XYZ file of C-alpha atoms in Angstrom:
726
model
C 131.678 100.820 118.031
C 129.950 99.266 115.051
C 131.564 96.267 113.398
C 133.543 96.810 110.188
C 134.133 94.660 107.145
C 137.138 94.789 104.877
C 138.873 93.035 101.999
C 141.351 90.505 103.425
C 144.904 90.341 102.131
C 144.624 86.639 101.368
C 141.302 86.825 99.503
C 141.166 85.583 95.949
C 138.560 85.888 93.197
C 137.474 82.311 93.765
C 137.283 82.551 97.547
C 134.006 81.418 99.013
C 133.278 84.430 101.201
C 129.753 85.264 102.268
C 128.462 88.813 102.142
C 128.378 90.284 105.641
C 125.396 91.689 107.399
C 125.210 95.439 106.936
C 127.031 97.107 109.845
C 125.120 99.683 111.809
C 127.721 102.339 111.080
C 130.834 102.413 108.909
C 132.471 99.738 106.800
C 136.174 99.077 106.640
C 137.962 99.158 103.306
C 141.030 96.977 103.715
C 144.161 96.100 101.850
C 144.892 93.990 98.799
C 148.116 92.390 97.559
C 149.882 93.981 94.616
C 149.384 91.949 91.466
C 151.920 93.877 89.464
C 154.976 96.090 90.080
C 154.259 99.595 91.407
C 153.264 102.025 88.710
C 153.988 105.711 88.466
C 151.468 108.152 89.892
C 150.302 109.304 86.486
C 150.244 106.185 84.401
C 149.732 105.851 80.692
C 150.038 102.067 80.824
C 146.742 101.416 82.634
C 144.230 100.564 79.945
C 140.657 99.374 80.080
C 141.757 95.753 79.971
C 144.316 96.198 82.782
C 143.930 93.343 85.262
C 142.525 94.695 88.551
C 145.025 95.038 91.358
C 142.611 93.142 93.552
C 139.783 91.192 91.975
C 138.806 90.208 95.490
C 137.084 93.581 95.870
C 133.946 91.586 95.275
C 134.544 89.500 98.405
C 133.981 91.086 101.824
C 134.062 89.532 105.286
C 134.496 90.327 108.933
C 137.931 89.937 110.532
C 139.819 90.397 113.777
C 143.226 90.865 112.111
C 145.770 92.819 114.177
C 146.760 96.333 113.023
C 149.745 96.618 110.666
C 152.967 98.092 112.241
C 152.546 101.214 110.191
C 155.601 103.286 111.194
C 158.084 100.455 110.658
C 156.591 99.750 107.211
C 156.792 103.409 106.230
C 160.364 103.664 107.519
C 161.342 100.770 105.262
C 159.568 102.306 102.264
C 161.259 105.675 102.784
C 164.630 103.929 103.165
C 164.104 102.125 99.841
C 163.209 105.460 98.248
C 166.422 107.054 99.550
C 168.460 104.151 98.188
C 166.876 104.825 94.789
C 168.131 108.401 94.977
C 164.919 110.115 96.078
C 165.007 112.994 98.514
C 163.097 112.564 101.758
C 164.126 115.923 103.219
C 160.981 117.868 104.194
C 160.244 120.844 106.376
C 163.729 121.112 107.812
C 163.902 117.376 108.525
C 166.719 115.409 106.908
C 166.334 111.790 105.903
C 167.979 110.697 109.137
C 165.642 112.920 111.139
C 162.656 111.340 109.420
C 164.034 107.886 110.212
C 164.495 108.760 113.885
C 161.038 110.342 114.043
C 159.379 107.208 112.650
C 161.257 104.973 115.102
C 160.107 107.151 117.974
C 156.535 107.106 116.685
C 156.651 103.308 116.441
C 157.738 103.085 120.073
C 154.921 105.443 121.137
C 152.427 103.425 119.126
C 153.376 100.175 120.873
C 152.908 101.984 124.164
C 149.435 103.155 123.133
C 150.359 106.764 122.336
C 150.126 108.728 119.079
C 153.005 110.848 117.772
C 151.188 113.695 116.004
C 154.447 115.288 114.816
C 155.396 112.081 113.017
C 152.033 111.901 111.252
C 152.373 115.477 110.001
C 155.849 114.664 108.709
C 154.504 111.610 106.884
C 151.888 113.859 105.262
C 154.646 116.226 104.097
C 156.717 113.334 102.715
C 153.695 112.056 100.821
C 153.213 115.476 99.249
C 156.834 115.554 98.124
C 156.714 112.017 96.712
C 153.448 112.811 94.920
C 154.766 115.901 93.183
C 158.025 114.181 92.259
C 156.184 111.233 90.714
C 157.790 108.697 93.039
C 156.680 105.081 92.502
C 157.053 104.573 96.266
C 153.925 106.655 96.819
C 151.867 103.577 96.011
C 153.555 101.415 98.677
C 153.220 104.168 101.277
C 149.573 104.618 100.374
C 148.864 100.921 100.793
C 150.534 100.898 104.194
C 148.545 103.900 105.372
C 145.305 102.453 104.007
C 146.018 99.219 105.897
C 146.393 101.212 109.111
C 143.458 103.561 108.567
C 141.053 101.661 110.762
C 140.188 102.231 114.398
C 142.627 104.353 116.410
C 144.282 106.084 113.438
C 141.156 107.514 111.843
C 141.006 110.775 113.829
C 144.807 111.405 113.809
C 144.950 110.868 110.032
C 142.383 113.623 109.634
C 144.115 116.017 112.003
C 147.574 115.449 110.463
C 146.445 116.191 106.898
C 146.880 112.619 105.614
C 143.173 112.388 104.734
C 143.379 115.695 102.851
C 146.294 114.347 100.818
C 144.361 111.324 99.614
C 141.310 113.448 98.861
C 143.505 115.481 96.524
C 144.769 112.295 94.894
C 141.251 111.055 94.147
C 140.295 114.452 92.716
C 143.295 114.554 90.362
C 143.142 113.485 86.722
C 144.796 110.406 85.226
C 145.758 108.803 88.533
C 146.708 105.123 88.264
C 144.064 102.629 89.304
C 146.221 101.122 92.081
C 146.762 104.446 93.800
C 143.094 105.404 93.507
C 142.157 102.109 95.097
C 144.297 102.649 98.216
C 143.275 106.314 98.396
C 139.624 105.313 98.457
C 140.294 102.694 101.109
C 141.907 105.253 103.401
C 139.149 107.822 102.818
C 136.425 105.269 103.490
C 138.029 103.947 106.657
C 138.900 107.328 108.167
C 135.375 108.631 107.585
C 133.584 105.685 109.210
C 131.711 107.112 112.214
C 133.998 110.180 112.353
C 132.014 113.332 111.622
C 135.142 115.529 111.800
C 136.651 113.663 108.869
C 133.376 113.632 106.981
C 133.281 117.396 107.347
C 136.791 117.589 105.884
C 135.500 115.811 102.791
C 132.681 118.323 102.458
C 134.837 121.361 103.287
C 137.270 120.466 100.535
C 134.400 119.849 98.109
C 135.733 116.354 97.481
C 132.495 114.371 97.467
C 131.884 114.709 93.726
C 135.282 113.214 92.739
C 134.510 110.213 94.955
C 131.098 109.824 93.321
C 132.828 109.875 89.941
C 134.768 106.738 90.928
C 131.502 104.798 90.544
C 132.107 104.908 86.793
C 135.200 102.673 87.106
C 133.870 99.078 87.193
C 136.885 97.851 89.159
C 136.339 100.499 91.826
C 132.547 100.614 91.899
C 132.105 98.349 94.921
C 134.788 100.155 96.894
C 133.411 103.581 95.942
C 129.984 102.511 97.195
C 131.495 101.506 100.549
C 133.383 104.794 100.825
C 130.300 106.857 100.025
C 128.294 104.868 102.533
C 130.870 105.568 105.262
C 130.805 109.269 104.468
C 127.019 109.634 104.250
C 125.650 107.130 106.745
C 123.850 108.947 109.568
C 125.371 112.265 108.459
C 122.806 114.598 106.968
C 125.236 117.285 105.647
C 126.944 114.669 103.481
C 123.621 113.250 102.338
C 122.390 116.688 101.337
C 125.538 117.417 99.332
C 125.353 113.981 97.711
C 121.819 114.771 96.568
C 123.013 118.096 95.172
C 125.779 116.244 93.330
C 123.146 113.917 91.777
C 124.476 110.760 93.370
C 121.194 108.985 92.576
C 121.762 109.351 88.839
C 125.268 107.926 89.237
C 123.901 104.980 91.211
C 121.318 104.269 88.531
C 124.041 104.428 85.893
C 125.948 101.723 87.799
C 122.892 99.459 87.745
C 122.339 99.990 84.049
C 125.956 99.145 83.289
C 126.469 95.962 85.306
C 124.653 95.324 88.568
C 126.809 92.255 89.282
C 129.680 94.481 90.459
C 127.427 95.527 93.343
C 126.754 92.046 94.636
C 129.046 92.280 97.706
C 127.944 95.812 98.593
C 124.327 95.886 97.462
C 123.097 96.679 100.969
C 125.333 99.762 101.138
C 124.254 100.733 97.637
C 120.609 100.537 98.658
C 121.153 102.630 101.770
C 122.671 105.312 99.541
C 119.695 104.983 97.239
C 117.286 105.373 100.167
C 118.366 108.896 101.030
C 119.406 110.041 97.561
C 115.988 109.374 96.032
C 114.587 112.202 98.182
C 114.038 115.390 96.203
C 115.192 113.684 93.015
C 114.063 115.331 89.808
C 112.913 112.264 87.795
C 113.000 114.275 84.577
C 116.785 113.890 84.730
C 116.643 110.106 85.033
C 116.961 107.997 81.879
C 113.886 106.139 80.662
C 115.354 102.752 81.550
C 115.621 103.694 85.244
C 112.605 101.733 86.463
C 113.586 98.688 84.448
C 117.100 98.417 85.902
C 115.841 99.026 89.440
C 113.177 96.324 89.210
C 115.468 93.858 87.444
C 118.025 94.243 90.219
C 115.313 93.820 92.849
C 114.237 90.626 91.083
C 117.656 88.980 91.170
C 118.005 85.813 93.302
C 119.193 86.140 96.898
C 118.541 89.882 97.155
C 117.797 90.682 100.784
C 114.322 91.940 101.614
C 115.557 95.350 102.810
C 117.469 95.841 99.572
C 114.562 94.667 97.436
C 112.270 97.150 99.171
C 114.744 100.011 98.643
C 115.065 99.276 94.933
C 111.304 99.017 94.525
C 110.743 102.260 96.440
C 113.104 104.060 94.079
C 111.283 102.585 91.086
C 107.889 103.631 92.459
C 109.095 107.227 92.881
C 109.776 107.306 89.141
C 106.543 105.519 88.249
C 104.540 108.489 89.443
C 105.528 110.139 86.160
C 103.870 109.290 82.869
C 107.151 109.069 80.942
C 108.230 106.033 82.934
C 104.733 104.544 82.913
C 104.692 104.707 79.126
C 108.138 103.106 78.926
C 106.921 100.183 81.028
C 103.976 99.591 78.709
C 105.606 100.144 75.336
C 108.604 97.956 76.248
C 106.419 95.166 77.668
C 107.917 95.402 81.156
C 104.775 94.989 83.279
C 105.897 91.447 84.079
C 108.654 92.840 86.309
C 106.430 94.313 89.059
C 103.959 91.442 88.729
C 106.723 88.900 89.311
C 107.911 90.830 92.366
C 104.394 90.708 93.814
C 104.307 86.955 93.256
C 107.689 86.482 94.903
C 106.583 88.413 97.983
C 104.629 85.479 99.412
C 105.888 83.354 102.268
C 103.634 80.376 101.526
C 103.634 78.240 98.373
C 101.374 79.395 95.582
C 99.182 77.008 93.684
C 99.854 76.440 89.978
C 96.593 78.279 89.289
C 97.812 81.337 91.196
C 101.173 81.287 89.448
C 99.658 80.980 85.987
C 102.383 81.713 83.403
C 104.883 82.418 86.225
C 105.383 78.784 87.254
C 109.170 79.323 87.356
C 108.698 81.394 90.526
C 107.130 78.540 92.478
C 110.103 78.131 94.834
C 110.757 81.842 95.415
C 109.295 82.147 98.927
C 109.969 84.774 101.581
C 110.459 84.544 105.321
C 107.137 85.117 107.153
C 109.001 87.538 109.442
C 109.359 89.893 106.473
C 105.640 90.021 105.747
C 105.229 93.588 107.010
C 107.903 95.039 104.724
C 106.787 92.939 101.771
C 103.153 93.893 102.232
C 104.044 97.590 102.121
C 106.251 97.010 99.072
C 103.407 95.263 97.261
C 101.033 98.061 98.179
C 103.390 100.550 96.519
C 103.761 98.344 93.444
C 100.003 97.895 93.107
C 99.472 101.655 93.356
C 102.049 102.130 90.600
C 100.369 99.451 88.471
C 97.063 101.221 89.028
C 98.552 104.387 87.535
C 100.150 102.476 84.662
C 96.956 100.644 83.762
C 95.060 103.952 83.653
C 97.119 105.521 80.839
C 95.861 105.291 77.224
C 98.906 103.278 76.109
C 97.931 100.434 78.414
C 94.447 100.207 76.903
C 95.888 100.275 73.386
C 98.336 97.505 74.206
C 96.043 95.120 76.091
C 92.409 95.855 75.191
C 92.434 92.794 72.923
C 92.630 90.673 76.097
C 95.032 88.233 74.419
C 98.377 88.328 76.211
C 100.267 86.573 78.973
C 99.729 89.591 81.193
C 95.947 89.493 80.848
C 95.959 85.716 81.269
C 97.814 86.133 84.551
C 95.506 88.861 85.829
C 92.406 86.817 85.010
C 93.921 83.873 86.872
C 94.658 86.066 89.884
C 90.990 87.012 90.260
C 90.404 83.518 91.663
C 93.658 83.275 93.622
C 93.448 82.813 97.398
C 96.028 85.559 97.957
C 94.413 88.940 98.595
C 97.166 91.019 97.022
C 96.908 89.065 93.772
C 93.153 89.625 93.638
C 93.590 93.296 94.476
C 96.156 93.838 91.732
C 93.986 92.027 89.208
C 90.813 93.952 90.100
C 92.549 97.297 89.745
C 94.407 96.633 86.512
C 91.590 94.829 84.716
C 89.127 97.371 86.070
C 91.158 100.182 84.553
C 91.215 98.269 81.284
C 87.413 98.141 81.315
C 87.015 101.532 79.652
C 85.186 100.793 76.420
C 81.896 99.018 75.796
C 83.642 96.466 73.574
C 86.166 95.517 76.262
C 83.524 95.411 78.991
C 81.281 93.194 76.888
C 84.165 90.838 76.142
C 85.108 90.624 79.805
C 81.628 89.357 80.680
C 80.452 87.435 77.595
C 83.797 85.813 76.725
C 85.726 85.673 79.987
C 82.853 85.665 82.535
C 84.871 87.916 84.819
C 81.815 88.963 86.781
C 81.670 85.517 88.374
C 84.995 85.607 90.265
C 84.265 89.234 91.157
C 80.947 88.258 92.699
C 82.728 85.460 94.571
C 85.062 88.092 96.028
C 82.062 90.093 97.258
C 80.619 86.977 98.853
C 83.764 85.590 100.460
C 86.231 88.359 101.200
C 86.250 90.672 104.192
C 89.278 92.836 103.323
C 88.132 96.383 102.585
C 90.614 97.168 99.837
C 89.928 94.150 97.642
C 86.164 94.517 98.168
C 86.339 98.167 97.162
C 88.306 97.283 94.030
C 85.933 94.476 93.064
C 82.945 96.816 93.450
C 84.681 99.415 91.293
C 85.518 96.848 88.626
C 81.908 95.632 88.512
C 80.728 99.212 88.261
C 82.818 99.688 85.129
C 81.550 96.407 83.720
C 77.986 97.643 84.260
C 78.323 100.481 81.763
C 77.140 98.659 78.575
C 73.363 97.997 78.543
C 73.939 94.350 77.611
C 75.977 93.784 80.753
C 73.388 95.271 83.089
C 70.929 92.439 82.557
C 73.662 89.808 82.976
C 74.801 91.359 86.242
C 71.215 91.637 87.437
C 70.590 87.991 86.579
C 73.686 87.097 88.603
C 71.913 88.654 91.621
C 74.337 91.530 91.912
C 71.776 93.710 93.716
C 71.017 91.038 96.291
C 74.738 90.463 96.892
C 75.669 94.124 97.118
C 72.795 94.764 99.537
C 74.832 93.306 102.398
C 77.118 96.324 102.206
C 74.118 98.575 102.837
C 73.307 96.886 106.131
C 76.734 96.086 107.605
C 78.879 98.564 109.477
C 81.360 98.982 106.648
C 83.757 101.793 105.814
C 82.366 104.851 103.993
C 84.434 103.858 100.951
C 82.720 100.480 100.715
C 79.275 101.948 101.301
C 79.895 104.512 98.581
C 81.231 101.917 96.123
C 78.243 99.639 96.748
C 75.764 102.496 96.191
C 77.627 103.586 93.069
C 77.537 100.073 91.596
C 73.803 99.891 92.295
C 73.177 103.155 90.495
C 75.179 101.924 87.530
C 73.339 98.633 87.064
C 69.821 100.117 87.424
C 70.428 103.118 85.154
C 68.399 102.446 82.023
C 67.579 98.878 83.124
C 63.930 98.388 83.995
C 64.578 94.762 84.956
C 67.147 95.799 87.531
C 64.882 98.545 88.881
C 62.269 95.842 89.428
C 64.882 93.710 91.203
C 65.636 96.664 93.470
C 61.913 96.780 94.320
C 61.705 93.059 95.144
C 60.715 92.081 98.657
C 63.391 90.890 101.031
C 61.305 87.810 101.799
C 58.751 85.907 99.715
C 56.938 84.853 102.898
C 53.767 86.941 103.194
C 53.815 86.410 106.971
C 57.326 87.819 107.337
C 57.854 91.487 108.263
C 60.557 91.525 105.611
C 57.911 90.944 102.941
C 56.978 94.625 103.077
C 60.626 95.665 102.872
C 62.507 95.909 99.593
C 66.142 96.220 98.626
C 65.394 99.859 97.971
C 64.252 100.067 101.608
C 67.736 98.968 102.692
C 69.341 101.550 100.451
C 67.142 104.343 101.793
C 67.895 103.192 105.338
C 71.599 103.567 104.586
C 70.861 107.089 103.361
C 69.270 107.964 106.689
C 72.075 106.398 108.757
C 75.092 107.584 106.834
C 77.032 110.714 107.685
C 79.163 110.403 104.552
C 78.073 112.987 101.992
C 79.399 111.180 98.875
C 77.471 108.047 99.894
C 74.267 110.016 100.518
C 74.600 111.806 97.187
C 75.166 108.513 95.359
C 72.031 107.012 96.909
C 70.098 110.138 95.940
C 71.302 109.794 92.356
C 70.183 106.153 92.430
C 66.664 107.302 93.354
C 66.790 109.827 90.520
C 67.915 107.049 88.153
C 64.857 104.988 89.122
C 62.464 107.702 87.943
C 64.554 108.360 84.830
C 64.256 104.690 83.890
C 60.541 104.336 84.665
C 59.598 107.487 82.768
C 62.019 107.019 79.897
C 60.414 107.618 76.474
C 62.139 104.449 75.250
C 60.626 102.188 77.885
C 58.399 99.325 76.774
C 56.611 99.139 80.095
C 52.812 98.955 79.995
C 50.649 101.531 81.722
C 49.409 98.868 84.132
C 52.944 97.763 85.067
C 54.020 101.374 85.425
C 51.164 102.037 87.825
C 52.010 98.950 89.853
C 55.673 99.967 90.135
C 54.832 103.548 91.107
C 52.371 102.370 93.722
C 55.019 100.015 95.121
C 57.639 102.770 95.206
C 55.486 105.262 97.077
C 53.526 102.862 99.282
C 56.553 100.933 100.573
C 58.987 103.845 100.685
C 57.421 106.899 102.303
C 60.882 108.441 102.606
C 61.583 108.199 98.863
C 61.672 111.998 98.566
C 64.352 112.623 101.221
C 67.313 111.922 98.891
C 65.894 114.301 96.276
C 65.616 117.009 98.930
C 69.340 116.647 99.542
C 70.081 116.969 95.826
C 68.236 120.243 95.283
C 69.146 121.846 98.597
C 72.909 121.577 98.199
C 74.705 124.073 95.978
C 78.207 122.631 95.850
C 77.731 120.335 92.844
C 75.538 121.870 90.149
C 75.128 118.628 88.204
C 73.662 116.908 91.270
C 71.236 119.781 91.830
C 70.132 119.623 88.185
C 69.515 115.876 88.451
C 67.399 116.536 91.541
C 65.069 119.013 89.807
C 64.735 116.713 86.818
C 63.893 113.734 89.069
C 61.274 115.752 90.975
C 59.671 116.801 87.709
C 59.522 113.140 86.628
C 58.133 112.096 89.992
C 55.364 114.698 89.692
C 53.997 112.989 86.573
C 52.045 110.463 88.655
C 49.400 111.209 91.315
C 51.437 109.328 93.937
C 54.541 111.261 92.995
C 52.800 114.621 93.031
C 51.610 113.984 96.567
C 55.192 113.265 97.634
C 56.583 116.305 95.825
C 53.866 118.558 97.315
C 55.143 117.647 100.769
C 58.746 118.237 99.716
C 58.205 121.734 98.310
C 56.718 122.859 101.593
C 60.058 122.214 103.280
C 62.257 125.260 103.604
C 65.216 123.270 102.208
C 63.299 122.825 98.959
C 61.070 125.886 98.818
C 63.969 128.358 98.985
C 66.069 126.751 96.216
C 62.932 126.271 94.094
C 62.118 129.966 94.318
C 65.724 130.917 93.432
C 65.756 128.515 90.505
C 62.494 129.761 89.024
C 63.557 133.375 89.378
C 66.931 132.536 87.808
C 68.787 133.431 90.986
C 70.167 130.043 91.961
C 73.757 130.152 93.149
C 76.151 127.697 91.555
C 79.578 127.077 93.010
C 81.869 127.625 90.045
C 84.538 125.024 89.370
C 82.792 122.032 90.971
C 81.458 119.012 89.154
C 80.431 115.755 90.710
C 81.906 112.636 89.149
C 82.231 114.061 85.661
C 84.185 110.927 84.781
C 84.885 107.803 86.794
C 86.721 105.395 84.570
C 88.640 103.506 87.221
C 86.054 103.335 89.964
C 88.559 102.259 92.595
C 89.599 105.354 94.457
C 86.656 106.802 96.308
C 85.100 109.111 93.755
C 84.243 111.801 96.243
C 83.034 115.183 95.054
C 86.284 116.684 96.351
C 88.210 114.361 94.061
C 86.245 115.170 90.918
C 86.515 118.860 90.306
C 86.676 120.538 86.953
C 86.253 124.067 85.781
C 82.938 125.066 84.277
C 82.811 127.932 81.829
C 80.394 130.818 82.312
C 78.338 129.754 79.279
C 77.995 126.263 80.754
C 76.748 127.720 84.027
C 74.200 129.827 82.173
C 72.990 126.795 80.239
C 72.710 124.779 83.467
C 70.658 127.516 85.141
C 68.317 127.615 82.156
C 67.767 123.846 82.268
C 67.214 123.904 86.018
C 64.628 126.669 85.625
C 62.880 124.745 82.891
C 62.659 121.589 85.031
C 61.479 123.570 88.049
C 58.783 125.235 85.949
C 57.610 121.845 84.660
C 57.439 120.628 88.243
C 55.363 123.621 89.342
C 53.159 123.345 86.260
C 52.306 119.722 87.055
C 51.448 120.595 90.637
C 49.293 123.592 89.699
C 47.415 121.769 86.976
C 46.548 119.066 89.455
C 45.732 121.662 92.139
C 48.429 120.411 94.516
C 50.280 122.822 96.833
C 48.542 125.934 95.480
C 48.963 127.945 98.659
C 52.750 127.624 98.433
C 53.277 127.654 94.712
C 51.413 130.898 94.201
C 54.192 132.663 96.033
C 56.752 131.378 93.558
C 55.334 132.346 90.206
C 55.763 135.916 88.916
C 52.571 137.289 87.303
C 54.262 137.536 83.891
C 55.672 133.992 83.935
C 53.978 131.701 81.377
C 53.264 128.146 82.534
């Protein structure tokens, strides 16, 4: 049997009683001394400032106290009631019969037996006292609540005593004292006893118990009772969810979380199951705030902290709560929780503006739970930092939040760097912000250090995505190139890394070379300056093309292909200032050192899933065909069935486009793998028609260049209809 905890008779508000470890099963709700004379059942004297019958409800501990001699106590109470002129005659039993029955039951009890007839009689007497408004009902209730642990739990259910107290709790205007003892008995009789739990559900009495959470003096006890009813009992949990227990729990937190201090573990276990299937649209906007503030309180156990954070994260999937966090300047709450999740001291630099959390360390044994909690928080912060309100609030880069995130980029803790990369990376959405991040804050430097020093996939992926966003403005491309970003990223092309890292590295490369002739030249640099070294004839582009050949990951292959297309776009751009001599040298270097330069373009035009990729492929081939070296490469490509067939379809206007697919139409965050499957958008019929027309135009230019230079005539003649002008 699981251990129980209860409220001792001798406890006082100032008692120094530690909160017990959460029992595996039920908790015991024990007795309290009367602080005032017994009140009537329906009391008009109990006001909001009425002193609690037992302020020690906030103090719980384990005990081995002996059971109360229940039958003798009840016999005395009934005798006092008779002396006050009350009738105890029930069900054919006179007062003397009741007295004799209780004496017999007491004898049986001391012998280890249970007198079921006596218990049923007690239930009938309680009913009579209740309807007559007897003040002795309170004393009898306290006695029964004291005895409701252990051996009496099942008999109380079978004899109807539990049903009586369920009716009391469901009634209106019941005095606080009587509700307290009623809840104690219900909670104790339902601990581990499914038969009694079912009685609560069968009588539809769960909702009245949930409503007791609204009474501050009963909140802690009501939590314990609900825990005993619902713990490891799915029917009760399901009904509690239907009765919106989660909203009631959140209301308790918003009102005064201090009343939960002794029973926070039980509260959190209720929260764990009740958050399932919750409709967050019903939750108030302050929900996430109160959950995270409670999780941030000192001395909250790790299990409880995780439960509160999990509930907050469920709500943070919805934009309404994300917006509330931003507009009410509450982002510090999850950031502080991430800081406090560490088991080793943080340096002042890592703490930044949160120096007051320096001593808040966790047990290393809890690292697994805390790591998962931080992962959930960082995912939520990723979503928050991606909404427009976040950019409006923090794009100026002048706030304590931004100061902290910038500091975390250089922190030794991986989760701090990860959080910073994601949130600042999502903030890097406009050219002005991206320029400021590099020119004013030099954020590319700690990001490059991460690429050099870290081995953890997630933080590397986030740093690559952040740098990709920073590479959008033309001014930043040259700075990143000068910081040797291509040389540093190249290691991800050669190592056996995850497909996500390979993709992110290729995507960053495409970003920094697009429209940057200087970075294209860096991509064409030799791997070794030594003319005697075999690496002297290999370039960084060679490594990228080698990754293309090795990789089985389609998004990575497509991204490398688009990088090749970007090279020819840049070289043949009408805005380029490159001289004819330099252009010739670069083209010779591209084709002489990279005989497989056309393979990525073949992939682009042969696939039909992403129309934008196919269009880029035809455009790149047309650009490549402008030079003699390029035309020779293209002539070989068009003889391949993978190219010849699509080329014929495109020229004849018969190319098949898969409607509804677009490849990386937008990629503002750059952190989640921007796979084609994750970037789909609907294309309208007129857009498809326009795309087909452009593809046909580029294909015709390609064929025109080949025919004019008498390259591939035997194949191209099959493609061109007699009435097609060239």
